[in-house]
DNA sequence: TTGATTGCAAAGCGTTTGCAATGAG
DNA sequence: CTCATTGCAAACGCTTTGCAATCAA
């Protein structure tokens, strides 16, 4: 935990950004969570430590951390965007088109596609986010009957 | 082209929905496009045929077609959602976290992951949407220097 | 005929922005 | 000390919704 925070702080400063208490709190909240968080959840948890922190700061900071590659943004259909630390294990999603039920898939699912893409397209520090959509069994049955 | 439209129309009716001129036009516009379209683009093209069609009808119809599996919804970070026919070849995306440059990836990239997921999780009619994020070469270099 | 669907206009709501005050470096 | 960053409140823009009129079946 703490050395993640440390690295992140260094990244911020190296790129010429200031390490404000707000940025530190927002990063900590995301790093200490064991799941991806919505903006509303991040605001709540940050405001537990300092109720002054404003929603616009959350937005501005998340945008910065995303661009710096310190947090990942997740945007599942029918859901608000969620944020998680870039250090943790990402996972993919299988979503029902009808009832929106979500199954979490293992990150290992995509193997070394990562390196493959890096070599082939000369992009760096690649993260993968797979969204599979289909019908869950219950919805599939319901649709067959109708 | 036309038999796609035909199938889609049947799907609508089979499920107990009405085939209105608006729905037919919206489906046609998406099926005749050779790329995924934003809502604004769909509205423009539909209104070329009938300027009366309203934006809310576009929204309501897209939601219906999405749930029926007739169109696919794409939501890349920093972009508005886009829609494409479910029959065409989907493609995946590699996006730069900094400048948002987009590289289109071949659908074949994920091989038979489709069937794999269907068997393992009992979901049906699965479509895959991969979003890879990283830094393009130019941005990567720019960041190293700063 | 008749209930699903549409167009319109208004409301909703997540996100962005201008600006003066603040504070990290 | 200085300029990046913040908090606030207002603006924004995409999306949803209520309702009367319309029209596909």
mmCIF file of C-alpha atoms (C1' of nucleotides) in Angstrom:
data_model
loop_
_atom_site.group_PDB
_atom_site.id
_atom_site.type_symbol
_atom_site.label_atom_id
_atom_site.label_comp_id
_atom_site.label_asym_id
_atom_site.label_seq_id
_atom_site.Cartn_x
_atom_site.Cartn_y
_atom_site.Cartn_z
ATOM 1 C CA UNK A 1 0.000 0.000 0.000
ATOM 2 C CA UNK A 2 2.380 2.636 1.169
ATOM 3 C CA UNK A 3 5.023 2.130 -1.428
ATOM 4 C CA UNK A 4 2.353 2.390 -4.101
ATOM 5 C CA UNK A 5 1.379 5.756 -2.710
ATOM 6 C CA UNK A 6 5.008 6.729 -2.588
ATOM 7 C CA UNK A 7 5.566 5.854 -6.255
ATOM 8 C CA UNK A 8 2.454 7.718 -7.275
ATOM 9 C CA UNK A 9 3.531 10.816 -5.415
ATOM 10 C CA UNK A 10 6.878 10.749 -7.135
ATOM 11 C CA UNK A 11 5.198 10.372 -10.511
ATOM 12 C CA UNK A 12 3.122 13.460 -9.819
ATOM 13 C CA UNK A 13 6.105 15.586 -8.896
ATOM 14 C CA UNK A 14 8.346 14.274 -11.641
ATOM 15 C CA UNK A 15 5.807 15.479 -14.162
ATOM 16 C CA UNK A 16 5.726 18.912 -12.583
ATOM 17 C CA UNK A 17 2.448 18.609 -10.676
ATOM 18 C CA UNK A 18 2.001 19.550 -7.048
ATOM 19 C CA UNK A 19 1.225 17.011 -4.409
ATOM 20 C CA UNK A 20 -1.690 18.632 -2.627
ATOM 21 C CA UNK A 21 -3.506 17.097 0.346
ATOM 22 C CA UNK A 22 -6.537 16.636 -1.895
ATOM 23 C CA UNK A 23 -4.612 14.676 -4.491
ATOM 24 C CA UNK A 24 -2.980 12.603 -1.800
ATOM 25 C CA UNK A 25 -6.323 11.763 -0.193
ATOM 26 C CA UNK A 26 -7.962 10.860 -3.477
ATOM 27 C CA UNK A 27 -5.100 8.585 -4.427
ATOM 28 C CA UNK A 28 -5.124 6.942 -1.005
ATOM 29 C CA UNK A 29 -8.845 6.313 -1.110
ATOM 30 C CA UNK A 30 -8.564 4.564 -4.455
ATOM 31 C CA UNK A 31 -5.506 2.580 -3.438
ATOM 32 C CA UNK A 32 -7.039 1.427 -0.177
ATOM 33 C CA UNK A 33 -10.278 0.272 -1.792
ATOM 34 C CA UNK A 34 -10.582 -3.383 -2.658
ATOM 35 C CA UNK A 35 -12.897 -2.670 -5.558
ATOM 36 C CA UNK A 36 -13.348 -0.021 -8.199
ATOM 37 C CA UNK A 37 -15.109 3.088 -6.934
ATOM 38 C CA UNK A 38 -17.625 5.463 -8.464
ATOM 39 C CA UNK A 39 -17.057 9.184 -8.274
ATOM 40 C CA UNK A 40 -19.746 9.455 -5.642
ATOM 41 C CA UNK A 41 -18.022 6.798 -3.543
ATOM 42 C CA UNK A 42 -14.703 8.554 -3.868
ATOM 43 C CA UNK A 43 -16.257 11.851 -2.804
ATOM 44 C CA UNK A 44 -17.847 10.244 0.265
ATOM 45 C CA UNK A 45 -14.648 8.612 1.415
ATOM 46 C CA UNK A 46 -12.517 11.666 0.829
ATOM 47 C CA UNK A 47 -14.982 13.879 2.644
ATOM 48 C CA UNK A 48 -14.816 11.603 5.667
ATOM 49 C CA UNK A 49 -11.264 12.842 6.032
ATOM 50 C CA UNK A 50 -11.919 16.403 4.949
ATOM 51 C CA UNK A 51 -15.481 17.543 4.243
ATOM 52 C CA UNK A 52 -14.181 20.639 2.471
ATOM 53 C CA UNK A 53 -12.989 18.792 -0.593
ATOM 54 C CA UNK A 54 -15.189 19.668 -3.531
ATOM 55 C CA UNK A 55 -16.627 17.530 -6.252
ATOM 56 C CA UNK A 56 -14.847 19.474 -8.978
ATOM 57 C CA UNK A 57 -11.524 18.668 -7.380
ATOM 58 C CA UNK A 58 -12.435 14.989 -7.538
ATOM 59 C CA UNK A 59 -13.188 15.314 -11.244
ATOM 60 C CA UNK A 60 -10.069 17.309 -12.002
ATOM 61 C CA UNK A 61 -7.848 14.992 -10.003
ATOM 62 C CA UNK A 62 -9.254 11.805 -11.506
ATOM 63 C CA UNK A 63 -8.677 13.191 -14.973
ATOM 64 C CA UNK A 64 -5.082 13.971 -14.069
ATOM 65 C CA UNK A 65 -4.425 10.596 -12.441
ATOM 66 C CA UNK A 66 -5.972 8.839 -15.406
ATOM 67 C CA UNK A 67 -3.772 10.649 -17.883
ATOM 68 C CA UNK A 68 -0.702 9.923 -15.774
ATOM 69 C CA UNK A 69 -1.650 6.257 -15.764
ATOM 70 C CA UNK A 70 -2.021 6.133 -11.980
ATOM 71 C CA UNK A 71 -5.671 5.127 -12.008
ATOM 72 C CA UNK A 72 -7.775 3.239 -14.512
ATOM 73 C CA UNK A 73 -11.175 4.267 -15.685
ATOM 74 C CA UNK A 74 -13.913 1.713 -16.270
ATOM 75 C CA UNK A 75 -17.082 2.539 -18.132
ATOM 76 C CA UNK A 76 -19.522 -0.347 -18.280
ATOM 77 C CA UNK A 77 -22.732 0.122 -20.289
ATOM 78 C CA UNK A 78 -25.554 1.366 -18.112
ATOM 79 C CA UNK A 79 -23.213 2.212 -15.258
ATOM 80 C CA UNK A 80 -21.372 5.283 -14.087
ATOM 81 C CA UNK A 81 -17.625 5.275 -14.621
ATOM 82 C CA UNK A 82 -15.536 3.593 -11.951
ATOM 83 C CA UNK A 83 -11.939 4.074 -10.942
ATOM 84 C CA UNK A 84 -9.308 1.716 -9.583
ATOM 85 C CA UNK A 85 -5.592 1.790 -8.962
ATOM 86 C CA UNK A 86 -3.419 0.875 -11.904
ATOM 87 C CA UNK A 87 -1.314 -1.347 -9.664
ATOM 88 C CA UNK A 88 -4.027 -3.760 -8.628
ATOM 89 C CA UNK A 89 -5.234 -6.679 -10.695
ATOM 90 C CA UNK A 90 -7.664 -5.509 -13.318
ATOM 91 C CA UNK A 91 -10.554 -7.733 -14.184
ATOM 92 C CA UNK A 92 -12.828 -7.925 -17.168
ATOM 93 C CA UNK A 93 -16.610 -7.971 -17.364
ATOM 94 C CA UNK A 94 -19.385 -10.007 -18.903
ATOM 95 C CA UNK A 95 -22.661 -8.071 -18.901
ATOM 96 C CA UNK A 96 -26.212 -9.159 -19.696
ATOM 97 C CA UNK A 97 -27.771 -6.955 -22.358
ATOM 98 C CA UNK A 98 -31.175 -7.302 -20.798
ATOM 99 C CA UNK A 99 -30.880 -7.288 -16.992
ATOM 100 C CA UNK A 100 -27.340 -5.855 -16.833
ATOM 101 C CA UNK A 101 -26.140 -8.637 -14.529
ATOM 102 C CA UNK A 102 -22.357 -8.542 -14.335
ATOM 103 C CA UNK A 103 -19.905 -11.430 -14.130
ATOM 104 C CA UNK A 104 -16.304 -10.604 -13.298
ATOM 105 C CA UNK A 105 -13.690 -12.322 -15.423
ATOM 106 C CA UNK A 106 -10.108 -13.065 -14.558
ATOM 107 C CA UNK A 107 -7.432 -10.751 -15.884
ATOM 108 C CA UNK A 108 -5.366 -13.733 -17.066
ATOM 109 C CA UNK A 109 -8.060 -14.350 -19.674
ATOM 110 C CA UNK A 110 -6.185 -12.309 -22.250
ATOM 111 C CA UNK A 111 -2.769 -13.834 -21.623
ATOM 112 C CA UNK A 112 0.100 -11.860 -23.088
ATOM 113 C CA UNK A 113 -2.022 -9.810 -25.465
ATOM 114 C CA UNK A 114 -0.516 -6.867 -23.665
ATOM 115 C CA UNK A 115 3.021 -7.339 -24.923
ATOM 116 C CA UNK A 116 1.717 -8.388 -28.302
ATOM 117 C CA UNK A 117 -0.003 -5.035 -28.763
ATOM 118 C CA UNK A 118 2.944 -3.097 -27.420
ATOM 119 C CA UNK A 119 5.278 -4.608 -29.981
ATOM 120 C CA UNK A 120 2.892 -4.424 -32.864
ATOM 121 C CA UNK A 121 1.666 -0.870 -32.432
ATOM 122 C CA UNK A 122 4.443 0.796 -30.448
ATOM 123 C CA UNK A 123 2.178 1.870 -27.657
ATOM 124 C CA UNK A 124 3.561 1.836 -24.121
ATOM 125 C CA UNK A 125 2.286 0.842 -20.700
ATOM 126 C CA UNK A 126 -0.803 -0.811 -22.119
ATOM 127 C CA UNK A 127 -3.733 -1.873 -19.936
ATOM 128 C CA UNK A 128 -6.559 -4.030 -21.219
ATOM 129 C CA UNK A 129 -10.252 -3.705 -20.523
ATOM 130 C CA UNK A 130 -12.563 -6.291 -22.012
ATOM 131 C CA UNK A 131 -16.328 -5.831 -21.973
ATOM 132 C CA UNK A 132 -18.306 -8.829 -23.175
ATOM 133 C CA UNK A 133 -22.054 -8.446 -23.646
ATOM 134 C CA UNK A 134 -24.591 -11.229 -24.057
ATOM 135 C CA UNK A 135 -27.718 -12.635 -22.466
ATOM 136 C CA UNK A 136 -27.623 -14.395 -19.121
ATOM 137 C CA UNK A 137 -29.400 -17.726 -18.962
ATOM 138 C CA UNK A 138 -32.516 -16.375 -17.277
ATOM 139 C CA UNK A 139 -32.995 -13.557 -19.781
ATOM 140 C CA UNK A 140 -32.247 -15.878 -22.668
ATOM 141 C CA UNK A 141 -35.000 -18.236 -21.569
ATOM 142 C CA UNK A 142 -37.448 -15.423 -20.955
ATOM 143 C CA UNK A 143 -36.817 -14.150 -24.465
ATOM 144 C CA UNK A 144 -37.331 -17.536 -26.086
ATOM 145 C CA UNK A 145 -40.758 -17.866 -24.531
ATOM 146 C CA UNK A 146 -41.988 -14.420 -25.494
ATOM 147 C CA UNK B 1 -27.738 -5.423 -46.633
ATOM 148 C CA UNK B 2 -31.379 -6.025 -47.269
ATOM 149 C CA UNK B 3 -31.593 -9.404 -45.681
ATOM 150 C CA UNK B 4 -30.000 -7.929 -42.571
ATOM 151 C CA UNK B 5 -32.799 -5.401 -42.437
ATOM 152 C CA UNK B 6 -35.283 -8.143 -43.035
ATOM 153 C CA UNK B 7 -33.970 -10.247 -40.148
ATOM 154 C CA UNK B 8 -33.949 -7.268 -37.847
ATOM 155 C CA UNK B 9 -37.520 -6.400 -38.677
ATOM 156 C CA UNK B 10 -38.595 -9.930 -37.918
ATOM 157 C CA UNK B 11 -36.768 -9.854 -34.607
ATOM 158 C CA UNK B 12 -38.647 -6.718 -33.653
ATOM 159 C CA UNK B 13 -42.027 -8.184 -34.424
ATOM 160 C CA UNK B 14 -41.303 -11.569 -32.919
ATOM 161 C CA UNK B 15 -40.626 -9.861 -29.634
ATOM 162 C CA UNK B 16 -43.925 -7.999 -29.828
ATOM 163 C CA UNK B 17 -42.619 -4.601 -30.907
ATOM 164 C CA UNK B 18 -44.026 -2.551 -33.741
ATOM 165 C CA UNK B 19 -42.081 -1.842 -36.860
ATOM 166 C CA UNK B 20 -42.529 1.892 -37.225
ATOM 167 C CA UNK B 21 -41.044 3.961 -40.048
ATOM 168 C CA UNK B 22 -38.771 5.612 -37.483
ATOM 169 C CA UNK B 23 -37.399 2.315 -36.264
ATOM 170 C CA UNK B 24 -36.934 1.133 -39.816
ATOM 171 C CA UNK B 25 -35.049 4.281 -40.789
ATOM 172 C CA UNK B 26 -32.782 4.187 -37.762
ATOM 173 C CA UNK B 27 -31.911 0.560 -38.361
ATOM 174 C CA UNK B 28 -31.249 1.228 -42.041
ATOM 175 C CA UNK B 29 -28.995 4.175 -41.306
ATOM 176 C CA UNK B 30 -26.871 2.087 -38.958
ATOM 177 C CA UNK B 31 -26.764 -0.881 -41.299
ATOM 178 C CA UNK B 32 -25.813 1.202 -44.304
ATOM 179 C CA UNK B 33 -22.984 2.992 -42.509
ATOM 180 C CA UNK B 34 -19.499 1.630 -42.957
ATOM 181 C CA UNK B 35 -18.406 2.829 -39.531
ATOM 182 C CA UNK B 36 -19.922 3.203 -36.105
ATOM 183 C CA UNK B 37 -22.096 6.285 -35.731
ATOM 184 C CA UNK B 38 -22.657 8.744 -32.919
ATOM 185 C CA UNK B 39 -26.161 9.677 -31.897
ATOM 186 C CA UNK B 40 -25.756 13.030 -33.567
ATOM 187 C CA UNK B 41 -24.711 11.355 -36.806
ATOM 188 C CA UNK B 42 -27.668 9.017 -36.668
ATOM 189 C CA UNK B 43 -30.034 11.923 -36.096
ATOM 190 C CA UNK B 44 -28.614 13.824 -39.079
ATOM 191 C CA UNK B 45 -28.903 10.896 -41.450
ATOM 192 C CA UNK B 46 -32.379 9.952 -40.316
ATOM 193 C CA UNK B 47 -33.578 13.542 -40.613
ATOM 194 C CA UNK B 48 -32.347 13.661 -44.195
ATOM 195 C CA UNK B 49 -35.109 11.181 -44.929
ATOM 196 C CA UNK B 50 -37.645 12.636 -42.530
ATOM 197 C CA UNK B 51 -36.856 15.853 -40.653
ATOM 198 C CA UNK B 52 -39.720 15.213 -38.249
ATOM 199 C CA UNK B 53 -37.989 12.413 -36.400
ATOM 200 C CA UNK B 54 -37.103 13.547 -32.920
ATOM 201 C CA UNK B 55 -34.001 13.030 -30.872
ATOM 202 C CA UNK B 56 -35.889 11.221 -28.131
ATOM 203 C CA UNK B 57 -37.065 8.647 -30.633
ATOM 204 C CA UNK B 58 -33.443 8.052 -31.574
ATOM 205 C CA UNK B 59 -32.558 7.476 -27.936
ATOM 206 C CA UNK B 60 -35.523 5.242 -27.261
ATOM 207 C CA UNK B 61 -34.966 3.215 -30.409
ATOM 208 C CA UNK B 62 -31.247 2.740 -29.844
ATOM 209 C CA UNK B 63 -31.925 1.481 -26.340
ATOM 210 C CA UNK B 64 -34.433 -1.011 -27.717
ATOM 211 C CA UNK B 65 -32.186 -2.196 -30.528
ATOM 212 C CA UNK B 66 -29.300 -2.563 -28.121
ATOM 213 C CA UNK B 67 -31.304 -4.693 -25.742
ATOM 214 C CA UNK B 68 -32.545 -6.839 -28.613
ATOM 215 C CA UNK B 69 -28.961 -7.331 -29.711
ATOM 216 C CA UNK B 70 -29.534 -5.702 -33.103
ATOM 217 C CA UNK B 71 -26.999 -2.929 -32.592
ATOM 218 C CA UNK B 72 -23.856 -2.710 -30.519
ATOM 219 C CA UNK B 73 -22.941 0.159 -28.297
ATOM 220 C CA UNK B 74 -19.348 1.384 -28.052
ATOM 221 C CA UNK B 75 -18.201 3.730 -25.332
ATOM 222 C CA UNK B 76 -14.569 4.754 -25.685
ATOM 223 C CA UNK B 77 -13.069 6.967 -22.967
ATOM 224 C CA UNK B 78 -13.376 10.640 -23.844
ATOM 225 C CA UNK B 79 -15.810 9.949 -26.661
ATOM 226 C CA UNK B 80 -19.541 9.888 -27.032
ATOM 227 C CA UNK B 81 -21.110 6.455 -27.405
ATOM 228 C CA UNK B 82 -21.209 5.024 -30.908
ATOM 229 C CA UNK B 83 -23.485 2.460 -32.487
ATOM 230 C CA UNK B 84 -22.952 -0.155 -35.159
ATOM 231 C CA UNK B 85 -24.833 -3.096 -36.560
ATOM 232 C CA UNK B 86 -24.392 -6.374 -34.731
ATOM 233 C CA UNK B 87 -23.942 -8.170 -38.032
ATOM 234 C CA UNK B 88 -20.880 -6.324 -39.230
ATOM 235 C CA UNK B 89 -17.352 -7.053 -38.137
ATOM 236 C CA UNK B 90 -16.671 -5.502 -34.782
ATOM 237 C CA UNK B 91 -13.242 -4.128 -34.144
ATOM 238 C CA UNK B 92 -11.379 -3.326 -30.985
ATOM 239 C CA UNK B 93 -9.568 -0.158 -29.953
ATOM 240 C CA UNK B 94 -6.192 0.936 -28.664
ATOM 241 C CA UNK B 95 -6.373 4.446 -27.220
ATOM 242 C CA UNK B 96 -3.643 6.826 -26.091
ATOM 243 C CA UNK B 97 -4.218 8.005 -22.544
ATOM 244 C CA UNK B 98 -2.731 11.383 -23.322
ATOM 245 C CA UNK B 99 -3.761 12.494 -26.804
ATOM 246 C CA UNK B 100 -6.640 10.010 -27.223
ATOM 247 C CA UNK B 101 -5.319 8.828 -30.586
ATOM 248 C CA UNK B 102 -7.168 5.663 -31.586
ATOM 249 C CA UNK B 103 -5.829 2.591 -33.375
ATOM 250 C CA UNK B 104 -8.372 0.095 -34.645
ATOM 251 C CA UNK B 105 -7.599 -3.533 -33.936
ATOM 252 C CA UNK B 106 -8.802 -6.551 -35.802
ATOM 253 C CA UNK B 107 -11.694 -8.506 -34.390
ATOM 254 C CA UNK B 108 -9.802 -11.780 -34.862
ATOM 255 C CA UNK B 109 -7.450 -10.652 -32.113
ATOM 256 C CA UNK B 110 -9.456 -12.467 -29.475
ATOM 257 C CA UNK B 111 -9.857 -15.702 -31.388
ATOM 258 C CA UNK B 112 -12.521 -18.002 -30.011
ATOM 259 C CA UNK B 113 -12.782 -16.293 -26.629
ATOM 260 C CA UNK B 114 -16.403 -15.886 -27.563
ATOM 261 C CA UNK B 115 -17.304 -19.544 -27.393
ATOM 262 C CA UNK B 116 -15.040 -20.026 -24.433
ATOM 263 C CA UNK B 117 -17.050 -17.513 -22.398
ATOM 264 C CA UNK B 118 -20.368 -18.858 -23.600
ATOM 265 C CA UNK B 119 -19.531 -22.335 -22.371
ATOM 266 C CA UNK B 120 -17.940 -21.268 -19.148
ATOM 267 C CA UNK B 121 -20.549 -18.780 -17.967
ATOM 268 C CA UNK B 122 -23.700 -19.854 -19.798
ATOM 269 C CA UNK B 123 -24.226 -16.510 -21.422
ATOM 270 C CA UNK B 124 -25.628 -16.427 -24.957
ATOM 271 C CA UNK B 125 -24.977 -14.451 -28.107
ATOM 272 C CA UNK B 126 -21.823 -12.892 -26.696
ATOM 273 C CA UNK B 127 -20.085 -9.963 -28.371
ATOM 274 C CA UNK B 128 -16.637 -8.786 -27.331
ATOM 275 C CA UNK B 129 -15.400 -5.235 -26.996
ATOM 276 C CA UNK B 130 -11.777 -4.711 -26.061
ATOM 277 C CA UNK B 131 -10.465 -1.310 -25.068
ATOM 278 C CA UNK B 132 -6.714 -1.113 -24.626
ATOM 279 C CA UNK B 133 -5.221 2.083 -23.201
ATOM 280 C CA UNK B 134 -1.585 3.123 -23.283
ATOM 281 C CA UNK B 135 0.671 5.882 -24.533
ATOM 282 C CA UNK B 136 1.354 6.375 -28.205
ATOM 283 C CA UNK B 137 4.984 6.767 -29.157
ATOM 284 C CA UNK B 138 4.845 10.549 -29.492
ATOM 285 C CA UNK B 139 3.240 11.075 -26.095
ATOM 286 C CA UNK B 140 5.573 8.556 -24.500
ATOM 287 C CA UNK B 141 8.587 10.470 -25.723
ATOM 288 C CA UNK B 142 7.128 13.810 -24.716
ATOM 289 C CA UNK B 143 6.577 12.475 -21.215
ATOM 290 C CA UNK B 144 10.088 11.122 -20.853
ATOM 291 C CA UNK B 145 11.574 14.507 -21.614
ATOM 292 C CA UNK B 146 9.380 16.459 -19.237
ATOM 293 C "C1'" DT C 1 -60.317 0.153 -32.634
ATOM 294 C "C1'" DT C 2 -56.593 0.545 -29.060
ATOM 295 C "C1'" DG C 3 -52.541 0.352 -26.815
ATOM 296 C "C1'" DA C 4 -47.728 1.031 -28.314
ATOM 297 C "C1'" DT C 5 -45.082 4.721 -30.104
ATOM 298 C "C1'" DT C 6 -43.913 9.358 -31.251
ATOM 299 C "C1'" DG C 7 -42.840 14.568 -30.968
ATOM 300 C "C1'" DC C 8 -42.392 18.198 -28.118
ATOM 301 C "C1'" DA C 9 -40.850 20.712 -24.332
ATOM 302 C "C1'" DA C 10 -39.356 20.510 -19.840
ATOM 303 C "C1'" DA C 11 -36.779 18.363 -16.330
ATOM 304 C "C1'" DG C 12 -32.780 15.735 -14.749
ATOM 305 C "C1'" DC C 13 -28.267 14.986 -13.702
ATOM 306 C "C1'" DG C 14 -23.435 14.089 -14.284
ATOM 307 C "C1'" DT C 15 -19.664 16.968 -15.685
ATOM 308 C "C1'" DT C 16 -17.216 21.200 -16.824
ATOM 309 C "C1'" DT C 17 -15.876 25.919 -16.234
ATOM 310 C "C1'" DG C 18 -14.912 30.973 -14.681
ATOM 311 C "C1'" DC C 19 -13.112 33.227 -11.093
ATOM 312 C "C1'" DA C 20 -11.409 34.832 -6.734
ATOM 313 C "C1'" DA C 21 -9.011 32.812 -2.795
ATOM 314 C "C1'" DT C 22 -5.579 29.661 -1.269
ATOM 315 C "C1'" DG C 23 -1.231 27.355 -0.571
ATOM 316 C "C1'" DA C 24 2.757 24.112 -2.378
ATOM 317 C "C1'" DG C 25 7.211 24.605 -3.955
ATOM 318 C "C1'" DC D 1 6.792 35.068 -3.564
ATOM 319 C "C1'" DT D 2 4.141 32.945 -7.599
ATOM 320 C "C1'" DC D 3 1.627 30.480 -10.099
ATOM 321 C "C1'" DA D 4 -0.712 25.933 -9.870
ATOM 322 C "C1'" DT D 5 -4.617 24.378 -7.531
ATOM 323 C "C1'" DT D 6 -8.877 24.662 -5.054
ATOM 324 C "C1'" DG D 7 -13.927 25.678 -3.690
ATOM 325 C "C1'" DC D 8 -17.932 27.597 -5.096
ATOM 326 C "C1'" DA D 9 -21.698 28.399 -7.975
ATOM 327 C "C1'" DA D 10 -23.220 28.766 -12.369
ATOM 328 C "C1'" DA D 11 -23.316 26.916 -16.924
ATOM 329 C "C1'" DC D 12 -23.364 23.030 -20.005
ATOM 330 C "C1'" DG D 13 -24.785 19.220 -22.706
ATOM 331 C "C1'" DC D 14 -26.327 14.772 -23.088
ATOM 332 C "C1'" DT D 15 -30.155 11.957 -21.785
ATOM 333 C "C1'" DT D 16 -34.617 11.019 -19.819
ATOM 334 C "C1'" DT D 17 -39.424 11.821 -18.995
ATOM 335 C "C1'" DG D 18 -44.562 13.345 -18.913
ATOM 336 C "C1'" DC D 19 -48.146 13.882 -21.805
ATOM 337 C "C1'" DA D 20 -51.279 14.533 -25.606
ATOM 338 C "C1'" DA D 21 -51.468 13.213 -30.419
ATOM 339 C "C1'" DT D 22 -50.606 9.618 -33.678
ATOM 340 C "C1'" DC D 23 -50.686 5.303 -35.993
ATOM 341 C "C1'" DA D 24 -49.267 0.101 -36.602
ATOM 342 C "C1'" DA D 25 -51.493 -4.040 -36.011
#
